Coordinates of C-alpha atoms in Angstrom, one line a residue:
E1 CA 142.2 106.7 11.9
K2 CA 141.1 103.9 9.6
R3 CA 142.7 101.4 12.0
S4 CA 141.0 103.0 15.0
N5 CA 137.6 102.7 13.3
T6 CA 138.3 99.1 12.5
L7 CA 139.2 98.3 16.1
S8 CA 136.1 100.2 17.3
K9 CA 133.9 98.1 15.0
L10 CA 135.6 94.9 16.1
R11 CA 135.1 95.8 19.8
C12 CA 131.4 96.4 19.0
E13 CA 131.0 93.1 17.3
I14 CA 132.8 91.3 20.1
N15 CA 130.6 93.0 22.6
K16 CA 127.5 91.9 20.8
V17 CA 128.7 88.3 20.8
L18 CA 129.5 88.5 24.5
H19 CA 126.1 90.1 25.3
K20 CA 124.4 87.4 23.3
S21 CA 126.3 84.7 25.2
V22 CA 125.5 86.2 28.6
D23 CA 121.9 86.8 27.7
G24 CA 121.8 83.1 27.0
I25 CA 123.2 82.3 30.4
L26 CA 120.5 84.6 31.9
R27 CA 117.8 82.8 29.9
R28 CA 119.0 79.5 31.4
E29 CA 118.7 81.0 34.9
F30 CA 115.1 81.9 34.1
Q31 CA 114.4 78.4 32.8
D32 CA 115.9 77.0 36.0
A33 CA 113.4 79.1 37.9
G34 CA 110.5 77.5 36.0
F35 CA 110.1 79.9 33.0
D36 CA 110.6 77.4 30.2
D37 CA 109.0 79.6 27.5
I38 CA 111.1 82.7 28.1
T39 CA 112.9 83.9 25.0
I40 CA 116.1 85.9 24.4
E41 CA 114.0 88.7 22.9
E42 CA 111.9 89.0 26.0
I43 CA 115.0 89.2 28.2
R44 CA 116.6 91.9 25.9
E45 CA 113.5 94.0 26.2
W46 CA 114.4 94.4 29.9
S47 CA 117.9 95.7 29.1
P48 CA 119.7 93.4 31.6
F49 CA 122.8 94.9 33.2
H50 CA 125.7 92.4 32.9
W51 CA 128.4 93.5 35.4
P52 CA 131.3 91.6 34.0
L53 CA 130.8 93.1 30.5
E54 CA 130.0 96.6 31.6
F55 CA 133.1 96.6 33.9
A56 CA 135.3 94.2 32.0
D57 CA 138.5 96.1 33.0
V58 CA 137.5 96.0 36.7
F59 CA 136.8 92.3 36.7
E60 CA 140.0 91.6 34.8
K61 CA 141.9 93.1 37.7
G62 CA 140.0 91.1 40.3
G63 CA 136.8 93.1 41.0
F64 CA 135.8 96.3 42.7
D65 CA 137.6 97.9 45.6
V66 CA 134.8 100.2 46.7
F67 CA 131.0 100.4 46.2
I68 CA 129.2 103.7 46.9
G69 CA 125.7 104.1 45.8
N70 CA 122.0 105.0 46.3
P71 CA 120.1 102.0 44.8
P72 CA 116.5 102.6 43.8
W73 CA 114.0 102.4 46.6
D74 CA 111.1 101.1 44.4
M75 CA 109.4 97.7 44.4
L76 CA 109.3 95.4 41.4
Y77 CA 105.6 95.2 40.5
A78 CA 103.2 96.4 37.9
N79 CA 102.8 100.1 38.8
R80 CA 100.1 102.0 36.9
D81 CA 101.9 105.3 37.4
D82 CA 105.0 104.0 35.6
F83 CA 102.9 102.5 32.7
F84 CA 100.2 105.1 31.9
I85 CA 102.6 108.1 32.0
R86 CA 103.6 106.9 28.6
Y87 CA 100.1 108.0 27.3
D88 CA 99.4 110.9 29.8
E89 CA 102.4 112.8 31.1
Q90 CA 100.3 114.2 34.0
F91 CA 99.1 110.8 35.2
R92 CA 101.2 110.7 38.4
T93 CA 99.7 114.0 39.6
Y94 CA 96.1 112.9 39.4
P95 CA 94.1 111.9 42.5
S96 CA 93.3 108.2 42.7
E97 CA 89.7 108.5 41.5
E98 CA 90.8 110.6 38.5
K99 CA 93.5 108.0 37.7
D100 CA 90.7 105.3 37.6
G101 CA 88.8 107.3 35.0
V102 CA 91.9 108.0 32.8
M103 CA 92.8 104.4 33.0
E104 CA 89.4 103.3 31.9
N105 CA 89.5 105.7 29.0
L106 CA 93.0 104.7 27.8
L107 CA 92.2 100.9 28.1
S108 CA 89.3 101.3 25.8
S109 CA 92.0 101.2 23.1
P110 CA 92.7 97.5 22.3
E111 CA 96.3 98.4 21.6
V112 CA 96.8 100.0 25.0
A113 CA 94.9 97.3 26.7
W114 CA 97.1 94.7 25.2
E115 CA 100.3 96.6 26.1
W116 CA 99.0 97.0 29.7
E117 CA 98.5 93.2 30.0
D118 CA 101.9 92.5 28.4
Y119 CA 103.5 95.0 30.9
K120 CA 101.9 93.3 33.9
D121 CA 102.9 89.8 32.6
S122 CA 106.5 91.1 32.1
M123 CA 106.7 92.6 35.6
E124 CA 105.3 89.4 37.2
T125 CA 107.8 87.3 35.3
Q126 CA 110.7 89.4 36.5
A127 CA 109.4 89.5 40.1
D128 CA 108.9 85.7 40.1
F129 CA 112.5 85.2 38.8
F130 CA 113.9 86.9 41.9
T131 CA 111.7 84.9 44.3
Q132 CA 111.6 81.5 42.6
G133 CA 115.1 81.3 41.1
D134 CA 118.4 80.3 42.7
V135 CA 120.3 83.5 41.9
Y136 CA 119.0 85.6 44.8
K137 CA 119.0 83.6 48.0
L138 CA 118.4 86.3 50.7
Q139 CA 115.0 87.6 49.7
S140 CA 112.6 85.0 51.2
P141 CA 113.4 84.7 54.9
V142 CA 111.8 82.1 57.2
V143 CA 110.4 83.7 60.4
G144 CA 108.6 81.6 63.0
G145 CA 108.7 78.6 60.7
R146 CA 107.0 80.5 57.8
T147 CA 108.5 81.7 54.6
M148 CA 107.7 85.4 54.6
P149 CA 106.2 86.9 51.4
T150 CA 108.7 89.1 49.6
K151 CA 108.0 92.5 48.1
N152 CA 110.9 92.4 45.6
E153 CA 112.4 95.7 46.8
L154 CA 115.1 96.8 44.3
S155 CA 117.3 98.1 47.1
A156 CA 117.3 94.7 48.8
L157 CA 118.1 93.0 45.5
F158 CA 120.9 95.4 44.9
L159 CA 122.4 94.9 48.4
E160 CA 122.5 91.1 47.8
R161 CA 124.1 91.7 44.4
V162 CA 126.8 93.8 46.1
F163 CA 127.4 91.0 48.5
R164 CA 128.0 88.6 45.6
L165 CA 130.3 91.1 43.8
S166 CA 132.4 91.8 46.8
R167 CA 135.5 90.1 48.0
D168 CA 137.2 90.3 51.3
G169 CA 138.4 93.8 52.0
V170 CA 136.0 95.6 49.7
K171 CA 134.6 98.8 51.2
V172 CA 130.8 99.5 50.8
S173 CA 128.7 102.5 51.6
L174 CA 125.0 102.6 50.5
L175 CA 122.0 104.8 51.1
L176 CA 119.1 102.3 51.8
P177 CA 115.5 102.5 52.9
G178 CA 114.7 101.7 56.6
T179 CA 112.9 98.4 55.8
I180 CA 116.3 96.8 55.1
F181 CA 117.0 97.2 58.9
G182 CA 113.6 97.2 60.5
G183 CA 111.4 95.0 58.3
V184 CA 111.0 91.2 58.4
M185 CA 111.8 91.1 54.7
G186 CA 115.4 92.1 55.4
K187 CA 116.1 89.3 57.9
D188 CA 118.5 87.3 55.7
L189 CA 120.3 90.4 54.5
R190 CA 120.9 91.5 58.1
T191 CA 122.1 88.1 59.1
H192 CA 124.5 88.1 56.2
L193 CA 125.7 91.6 57.3
L194 CA 126.5 90.3 60.8
D195 CA 128.1 87.0 59.7
H196 CA 130.0 88.1 56.6
T197 CA 130.9 91.8 56.9
D198 CA 132.3 94.1 59.5
V199 CA 129.7 96.9 59.8
E200 CA 131.6 100.1 60.5
N201 CA 128.7 102.5 60.8
L202 CA 124.9 102.5 60.5
I203 CA 123.1 105.8 60.7
G204 CA 119.3 105.7 60.7
F205 CA 117.3 108.8 59.7
E206 CA 113.7 109.9 60.0
N207 CA 112.9 112.1 57.0
K208 CA 112.2 115.3 58.9
G209 CA 112.9 117.9 56.2
I210 CA 115.8 116.0 54.5
F211 CA 114.0 114.8 51.3
E212 CA 111.1 117.1 50.5
A213 CA 109.5 114.8 48.0
I214 CA 109.3 111.9 50.4
D215 CA 106.8 111.5 53.4
D216 CA 108.3 112.9 56.6
R217 CA 107.6 109.5 58.4
Y218 CA 109.9 107.6 56.0
R219 CA 113.0 106.1 57.4
F220 CA 116.3 105.4 55.7
A221 CA 119.9 104.7 56.6
V222 CA 123.5 105.1 55.5
L223 CA 125.3 101.7 55.8
T224 CA 129.1 101.4 55.7
F225 CA 130.9 98.1 56.0
E226 CA 133.9 96.1 54.9
Y227 CA 133.2 92.8 53.3
G228 CA 134.6 89.7 54.9
G229 CA 135.0 89.0 58.6
R230 CA 132.2 89.3 61.1
T231 CA 130.5 92.1 63.0
S232 CA 131.2 91.7 66.7
V233 CA 130.1 95.3 67.6
L234 CA 127.9 97.5 65.5
R235 CA 128.6 101.2 65.7
G236 CA 125.5 103.3 64.9
I237 CA 122.8 105.6 65.9
F238 CA 119.1 105.9 64.8
N239 CA 116.2 108.3 64.6
Q240 CA 118.4 111.1 63.4
H241 CA 116.8 114.2 61.8
N242 CA 119.8 116.1 60.5
M243 CA 122.5 115.0 58.0
D244 CA 125.2 116.7 60.1
I245 CA 125.5 113.5 62.1
V246 CA 127.4 112.0 59.1
Y247 CA 130.3 114.3 60.0
R248 CA 130.1 113.5 63.7
I249 CA 129.4 109.8 63.6
E250 CA 132.8 108.8 65.0
E251 CA 132.2 110.8 68.1
E252 CA 128.4 110.1 68.5
A253 CA 128.1 106.5 67.4
V254 CA 126.6 104.1 69.9
T255 CA 128.4 100.7 70.4
I256 CA 125.8 97.9 70.2
P257 CA 127.2 94.4 71.0
R258 CA 126.4 91.6 68.5
E259 CA 124.7 89.7 71.3
V260 CA 122.1 92.5 71.7
L261 CA 121.4 92.5 68.0
L262 CA 120.9 88.7 68.0
S263 CA 118.8 88.7 71.2
Y264 CA 116.6 91.7 70.6
S265 CA 114.8 90.0 67.7
P266 CA 115.9 86.3 67.6
E267 CA 113.3 85.5 64.9
G268 CA 113.1 88.6 62.8
R269 CA 116.7 89.8 63.4
I270 CA 115.4 93.4 63.4
F271 CA 118.0 96.0 64.5
P272 CA 116.8 98.1 67.5
S273 CA 116.6 101.8 66.8
I274 CA 119.0 102.9 69.6
T275 CA 119.8 106.6 70.1
S276 CA 122.2 106.6 73.1
Q277 CA 124.9 104.5 74.7
M278 CA 122.8 104.4 77.9
E279 CA 119.8 103.0 76.0
A280 CA 122.1 100.3 74.5
S281 CA 123.4 99.4 78.0
V282 CA 119.9 99.1 79.5
L283 CA 118.7 97.1 76.5
E284 CA 121.6 94.7 76.8
K285 CA 120.3 93.8 80.4
V286 CA 116.7 93.6 79.3
V287 CA 117.3 91.2 76.4
D288 CA 119.4 88.9 78.7
Q289 CA 116.1 87.5 80.0
P290 CA 114.3 84.6 78.2
S291 CA 111.9 85.6 75.4
L292 CA 108.2 84.8 75.9
G293 CA 108.1 82.2 73.2
E294 CA 111.2 80.4 74.5
G295 CA 110.7 77.2 76.5
V296 CA 112.2 77.5 80.0
E297 CA 112.3 74.3 82.1
G298 CA 110.0 74.4 85.1
A299 CA 108.5 77.8 84.0
W300 CA 105.1 78.8 82.6
T301 CA 104.8 78.8 78.8
V302 CA 103.2 81.3 76.4
D303 CA 101.2 80.7 73.3
M304 CA 99.2 83.7 72.0
L305 CA 95.8 83.5 70.3
T306 CA 94.9 86.2 67.9
K307 CA 91.4 86.8 66.4
E308 CA 89.4 84.5 68.7
F309 CA 86.2 85.9 67.2
V310 CA 86.1 88.0 64.0
E311 CA 83.3 90.5 64.1
S312 CA 83.1 91.0 60.3
T313 CA 82.5 87.3 59.5
D314 CA 80.5 86.2 62.6
K315 CA 78.4 89.2 63.5
D316 CA 75.2 87.2 63.4
R317 CA 76.3 85.6 66.8
L318 CA 76.3 89.1 68.5
Q319 CA 73.6 91.2 70.0
N320 CA 73.7 94.9 70.8
T321 CA 72.0 94.7 74.2
P322 CA 72.5 92.5 77.3
E323 CA 68.9 91.4 77.5
G324 CA 68.7 87.7 77.3
A325 CA 72.4 87.3 76.8
D326 CA 74.7 85.2 78.9
Y327 CA 78.0 87.1 78.7
P328 CA 79.6 90.2 77.1
V329 CA 81.9 90.0 74.1
Y330 CA 85.0 92.2 74.7
G331 CA 87.0 94.4 72.4
G332 CA 90.3 96.2 73.1
K333 CA 88.6 99.4 74.3
N334 CA 86.9 97.5 77.1
I335 CA 90.1 96.7 79.0
H336 CA 93.0 98.5 80.5
Q337 CA 96.0 97.6 82.7
F338 CA 94.6 95.4 85.5
Q339 CA 91.1 96.5 84.6
H340 CA 88.6 94.0 83.1
D341 CA 85.6 96.4 83.0
N342 CA 84.8 100.1 83.5
S343 CA 83.5 99.8 87.1
L344 CA 86.7 101.5 88.3
N345 CA 87.3 103.7 85.3
S346 CA 84.5 105.7 83.7
D347 CA 86.8 106.6 80.8
L348 CA 86.8 102.9 79.8
A349 CA 84.1 101.9 77.3
G350 CA 81.5 99.3 78.2
P351 CA 80.9 96.2 76.1
E352 CA 79.4 96.9 72.6
Y353 CA 78.2 93.3 72.2
W354 CA 76.8 90.3 74.1
S355 CA 76.0 86.8 73.1
K356 CA 74.3 83.5 74.1
G357 CA 75.8 80.4 75.7
L358 CA 76.5 77.0 74.2
Q359 CA 72.9 75.9 74.7
D360 CA 71.9 78.2 71.8
P361 CA 74.3 77.3 69.0
P362 CA 73.0 79.5 66.1
N363 CA 73.3 82.6 68.3
S364 CA 76.3 81.7 70.4
A365 CA 79.8 83.3 70.0
Q366 CA 81.1 80.6 72.3
Y367 CA 79.7 77.9 70.1
R368 CA 81.3 79.5 67.0
V369 CA 84.6 79.7 68.7
R370 CA 84.3 76.0 69.7
E371 CA 83.5 75.1 66.0
K372 CA 86.6 76.9 64.8
K373 CA 88.8 75.3 67.5
F374 CA 87.5 71.8 66.5
N375 CA 88.1 72.5 62.8
R376 CA 91.7 73.7 63.5
G377 CA 92.3 70.3 65.0
H378 CA 94.7 71.0 67.8
L379 CA 93.2 68.3 70.1
K380 CA 93.0 65.9 67.2
R381 CA 96.7 66.5 66.3
A382 CA 97.8 66.2 69.9
I383 CA 96.2 62.8 70.2
Y384 CA 97.5 61.7 66.8
E385 CA 101.1 62.5 67.6
A386 CA 101.0 61.3 71.2
F387 CA 99.8 57.8 70.3
G388 CA 101.9 57.0 67.2
G389 CA 99.7 58.3 64.4
P390 CA 102.5 59.5 62.2
E391 CA 104.0 56.0 62.1
T392 CA 100.8 54.7 60.5
S393 CA 99.4 55.3 57.0
K394 CA 96.1 56.6 58.5
S395 CA 94.8 60.1 58.3
Q396 CA 94.5 62.1 61.6
V397 CA 90.7 61.8 61.5
Q398 CA 90.7 58.0 60.9
F399 CA 93.4 57.3 63.5
V400 CA 91.9 59.4 66.3
D401 CA 88.4 58.3 65.7
E402 CA 89.3 54.6 65.7
L403 CA 91.4 55.1 68.9
L404 CA 88.6 56.9 70.8
K405 CA 86.0 54.4 69.6
E406 CA 88.2 51.6 71.0
H407 CA 88.3 53.4 74.4
R408 CA 85.0 55.1 74.8
G409 CA 82.8 53.9 72.0
H410 CA 82.7 57.0 69.8
G411 CA 85.1 59.3 67.9
L412 CA 86.2 62.9 68.5
E413 CA 83.4 65.4 68.9
E414 CA 83.1 69.2 69.2
E415 CA 82.1 68.8 72.9
D416 CA 85.6 67.5 73.5
V417 CA 87.0 70.9 72.8
L418 CA 87.5 73.0 76.0
L419 CA 87.1 76.7 75.4
D420 CA 89.9 79.1 76.6
C421 CA 87.2 81.2 78.3
D422 CA 86.4 78.3 80.7
E423 CA 89.5 79.6 82.7
Y424 CA 90.8 83.0 83.7
R425 CA 93.3 84.1 81.0
V426 CA 95.5 87.1 80.1
G427 CA 94.1 89.5 77.5
I428 CA 96.2 92.1 75.7
R429 CA 94.8 95.0 73.7
D430 CA 95.8 94.7 70.1
V431 CA 95.6 98.3 68.8
T432 CA 98.3 100.5 70.5
N433 CA 101.1 102.8 69.8
S434 CA 104.6 103.6 71.0
T435 CA 103.5 107.2 71.8
N436 CA 100.5 106.1 74.0
E437 CA 100.6 106.6 77.8
R438 CA 101.3 102.8 77.9
T439 CA 102.0 100.6 75.0
I440 CA 101.2 97.2 76.5
I441 CA 97.7 97.0 78.0
A442 CA 97.1 93.7 79.7
T443 CA 94.6 92.3 82.2
V444 CA 93.3 89.0 83.4
L445 CA 89.9 88.4 81.9
P446 CA 86.8 87.0 83.7
K447 CA 85.6 83.5 82.7
D448 CA 83.1 83.0 79.8
I449 CA 84.0 86.2 78.0
I450 CA 84.7 85.9 74.2
C451 CA 87.1 88.3 72.7
L452 CA 86.9 90.2 69.4
H453 CA 90.0 90.4 67.2
T454 CA 91.1 93.6 69.0
I455 CA 92.1 91.6 72.0
N456 CA 94.9 89.0 71.9
T457 CA 94.9 86.3 74.6
F458 CA 97.4 83.9 76.2
K459 CA 96.1 80.4 75.8
P460 CA 95.4 79.1 79.3
F461 CA 95.7 75.4 78.3
D462 CA 98.3 73.1 76.8
I463 CA 97.1 69.8 75.4
R464 CA 98.9 66.7 76.7
P465 CA 96.8 63.5 76.2
K466 CA 97.6 60.3 78.1
E467 CA 96.1 56.8 77.6
G468 CA 94.0 57.1 80.8
H469 CA 92.3 60.2 79.3
L470 CA 90.9 58.4 76.3
S471 CA 87.8 56.9 78.0
E472 CA 86.5 60.4 79.0
S473 CA 83.5 61.9 77.4
P474 CA 83.9 64.8 76.9
L475 CA 87.7 64.9 77.0
R476 CA 88.9 67.2 79.7
S477 CA 92.0 65.7 81.4
P478 CA 94.3 66.3 78.3
Y479 CA 93.9 70.1 78.9
I480 CA 96.7 71.2 81.3
R481 CA 96.8 74.7 82.7
R482 CA 99.8 76.7 81.4
F483 CA 99.7 79.0 84.4
T484 CA 99.1 78.5 88.1
D485 CA 96.9 81.2 89.6
R486 CA 99.8 83.2 90.9
E487 CA 101.8 82.7 87.7
L488 CA 98.9 84.2 85.8
F489 CA 99.2 87.4 87.8
V490 CA 103.0 87.6 87.9
A491 CA 102.9 87.4 84.1
T492 CA 100.2 90.2 83.9
G493 CA 102.2 92.3 86.3
L494 CA 105.4 92.0 84.3
L495 CA 103.6 92.6 81.0
N496 CA 102.2 95.8 82.4
S497 CA 105.5 97.0 83.8
I498 CA 107.4 100.1 82.6
A499 CA 110.5 97.8 82.1
F500 CA 108.6 95.7 79.5
D501 CA 107.1 98.8 77.9
F502 CA 110.6 100.2 77.5
L503 CA 111.4 97.2 75.3
M504 CA 108.1 97.0 73.4
R505 CA 108.0 100.7 72.5
T506 CA 111.0 100.1 70.3
K507 CA 109.0 97.5 68.3
V508 CA 105.4 98.4 68.2
E509 CA 103.9 100.7 65.6
T510 CA 100.1 100.4 65.6
H511 CA 99.4 96.8 66.6
I512 CA 100.7 94.0 68.8
I513 CA 102.3 91.5 66.4
K514 CA 102.4 88.0 67.7
R515 CA 105.9 87.3 66.6
E516 CA 107.3 90.5 68.0
L517 CA 105.7 89.9 71.4
L518 CA 106.7 86.3 71.7
E519 CA 110.4 87.1 70.8
S520 CA 110.5 89.9 73.5
Q521 CA 112.1 89.2 76.8
L522 CA 110.3 88.9 80.2
P523 CA 111.6 87.4 83.4
R524 CA 109.9 84.0 83.7
L525 CA 109.4 84.2 87.5
T526 CA 108.0 81.1 89.3
D527 CA 107.3 80.2 92.9
G528 CA 110.5 80.4 94.8
D529 CA 112.1 83.2 92.7
D530 CA 112.7 86.6 94.1
W531 CA 109.9 89.1 93.3
F532 CA 107.5 86.3 92.3
H533 CA 105.0 86.6 95.2
Y534 CA 105.6 90.4 95.6
I535 CA 104.5 91.1 92.0
A536 CA 101.8 88.3 91.8
E537 CA 100.0 89.4 95.0
R538 CA 99.9 93.0 94.0
A539 CA 98.8 92.3 90.4
A540 CA 96.0 90.0 91.8
R541 CA 94.8 92.7 94.2
L542 CA 94.6 95.2 91.3
N543 CA 92.9 92.8 88.9
C544 CA 90.5 90.7 91.1
Y545 CA 87.7 93.2 91.8
G546 CA 84.1 92.5 91.2
E547 CA 81.8 89.5 91.3
E548 CA 83.5 88.0 88.3
F549 CA 86.6 87.4 90.3
K550 CA 85.0 86.1 93.5
E551 CA 86.2 82.6 92.7
M552 CA 89.8 83.7 92.0
R553 CA 89.9 85.7 95.2
E554 CA 89.0 82.6 97.1
R555 CA 91.5 80.5 95.1
L556 CA 94.2 83.0 96.2
G557 CA 93.4 82.6 99.9
G558 CA 90.7 85.3 100.2
I559 CA 92.7 88.3 99.0
E560 CA 91.2 91.8 99.2
A561 CA 90.8 93.6 95.9
A562 CA 92.2 97.2 95.8
V563 CA 89.5 99.6 94.4
E564 CA 90.6 103.0 95.7
D565 CA 92.6 105.1 93.3
Q566 CA 95.5 106.0 95.6
E567 CA 96.0 102.4 96.8
R568 CA 95.9 101.1 93.2
R569 CA 98.4 103.8 92.2
E570 CA 100.7 102.7 95.0
L571 CA 100.4 99.0 94.2
Q572 CA 101.2 99.5 90.5
A573 CA 104.2 101.6 91.3
E574 CA 105.5 98.8 93.5
I575 CA 105.0 96.3 90.6
D576 CA 106.9 98.6 88.3
A577 CA 109.7 99.0 90.8
A578 CA 109.9 95.2 91.4
A579 CA 109.9 94.5 87.7
F580 CA 113.0 96.7 87.3
H581 CA 114.7 94.5 90.0
A582 CA 113.5 91.3 88.3
Y583 CA 115.2 92.5 85.1
G584 CA 118.4 93.2 87.0
L585 CA 118.5 96.9 86.3
E586 CA 120.6 99.2 88.5
R587 CA 119.4 102.6 89.8
R588 CA 121.0 104.6 87.0
D589 CA 119.3 102.3 84.5
V590 CA 115.9 102.8 86.1
K591 CA 116.4 106.5 86.3
F592 CA 117.3 106.6 82.6
V593 CA 114.2 104.6 81.6
L594 CA 111.9 106.8 83.7
D595 CA 113.4 110.0 82.4
D596 CA 113.4 108.7 78.8
F597 CA 109.8 107.4 79.0
H598 CA 107.4 109.1 76.6
R599 CA 105.1 111.6 78.3
V600 CA 101.6 112.4 77.2
G601 CA 99.4 115.4 77.9
N602 CA 96.8 114.8 80.7
P603 CA 98.1 111.3 81.7
K604 CA 95.7 109.0 83.6
L605 CA 98.6 107.5 85.7
M606 CA 102.0 108.3 84.3
D607 CA 102.6 111.8 85.6
E608 CA 105.8 113.1 87.1
M609 CA 104.7 112.2 90.6
Y610 CA 104.1 108.6 89.5
F611 CA 107.6 108.3 88.0
G612 CA 109.0 109.7 91.2
L613 CA 107.0 107.2 93.2
V614 CA 108.3 104.3 91.2
L615 CA 111.9 105.4 91.8
E616 CA 111.2 105.8 95.5
K617 CA 109.8 102.3 95.6
Y618 CA 112.8 101.0 93.7
D619 CA 115.1 102.4 96.3
L620 CA 113.1 101.0 99.1
L621 CA 113.2 97.5 97.5
E622 CA 116.9 97.9 96.9
Q623 CA 117.4 98.3 100.6
K624 CA 114.9 95.7 101.9
G625 CA 114.5 93.2 99.1
P626 CA 111.2 91.6 97.9
L627 CA 109.0 92.5 100.8
P628 CA 105.7 90.5 101.4

């Protein structure tokens, strides 16, 4: 017994020495991350978990064989609920305003106030360690050329730690929050899963009565994989409401090819929430088309503008009546599919604001937009890069002004900026939902109209300056149209199609996010392609009504706008049918999409007769091809 006590004390002393040594290693990792003043004592206050010491016998034998767990779903940040419960056990249960009062009362104590500040500093240091250090490398993904801000989700950090602790052949099964698979934050973790593990099963759940203490909208998933190798096919199913699926997963899992996972969200690497094998099959064909943000030789290109005019900061340029105004200022509620005003649809709201033209700068929304475009410097940068500016030591302003003075006698001016509203352009409603009658609402906008932040637009111009342009004042030739007239309408027709809606409904929650739209696939039809003229001409007839589109009707050869409800319904069904063909979908695919499409009560267009009409038109086009 005496010998046993001696050995126990010896182990304890050795353990203390080892912990001290490993704490020192951790301190150096903090210092490498930029925290030079961190002390061993501060680190020990956090009770770090040292895997090799806590599982010494496991590591001695080569590491773990299996990981099974439910890591915490919390975020690493200063949470007042976690702190003030030390002084008031009921703090979590109080409403927000009552918490504010309790906090104020507790913080009147200098000791509590000091501890609160110390707690916040400590949490900030720990959070910064994970984002700024070199230990965790999969928490700050780059999406669209930008490093995305990380939220330091503990479950994401734990999953990366499991990756590091695993060796080839290790089996892993974890219960994880849905953001790991559907949020931008998890991009690098998902990429690592596909490239370095063989995912056996992924079951996604909506919390419908599963965890009573958690919001019923919350999503989570059970992930099972073997470390090592590569995922060529993911077997999974999503949007489940019952845990019984865990026992039936082998029979009900959907096979999702790796290529679909990579193509569905090439920038964000988000996994699609697929619920059936048929859905996976249709999605595989849809994502085979080029994404909107992808450059396709000889085809039109897309760049989306968000927040052209922000009401909250520039409201002084707006007026509430049309008297004395030169044009309306549109918001999302002023447009619908192929509708640029409410003259054909009394349910559509009329403009709330109007504004003055460029001749009245202090009261002009157009003038404010031009100011912002000039300050953003797109034209300046294009000239700078086109004529060798980066090879000089000059700033963009100096280089461009000197170049223009040499050719036309003066530098760059605001008048050189061409407004997007000088040309017809595509507008897309920003606020939407996957359970609306239609998720994507697009139309071609009249000229001159300025858009509030609730309408996103496709930029009508690319900027390609040439030497012969530099003598112009104002500069206009560098602005090259991205779309021909017919391309503008084929793009609008495809955006408004059921086929594209089928894809976007799997991505959209409450707003159109630029990245998600531009990485989504749309047939890039141009003159000479099947279905190009068929779709473009019908979309133009739907959109080009009213005096505002007189010029466009003439540019298109004197087309006749469709204004009667039944004719418009017929034309839109023909566009929907042709879009299915453009995507390469077979009849059974089309029937699945139409049957699966979300129905709403009292639909304006999408009733059962309309779905039947689309299928009828699809069959007709299948027999006769892209009719004129």
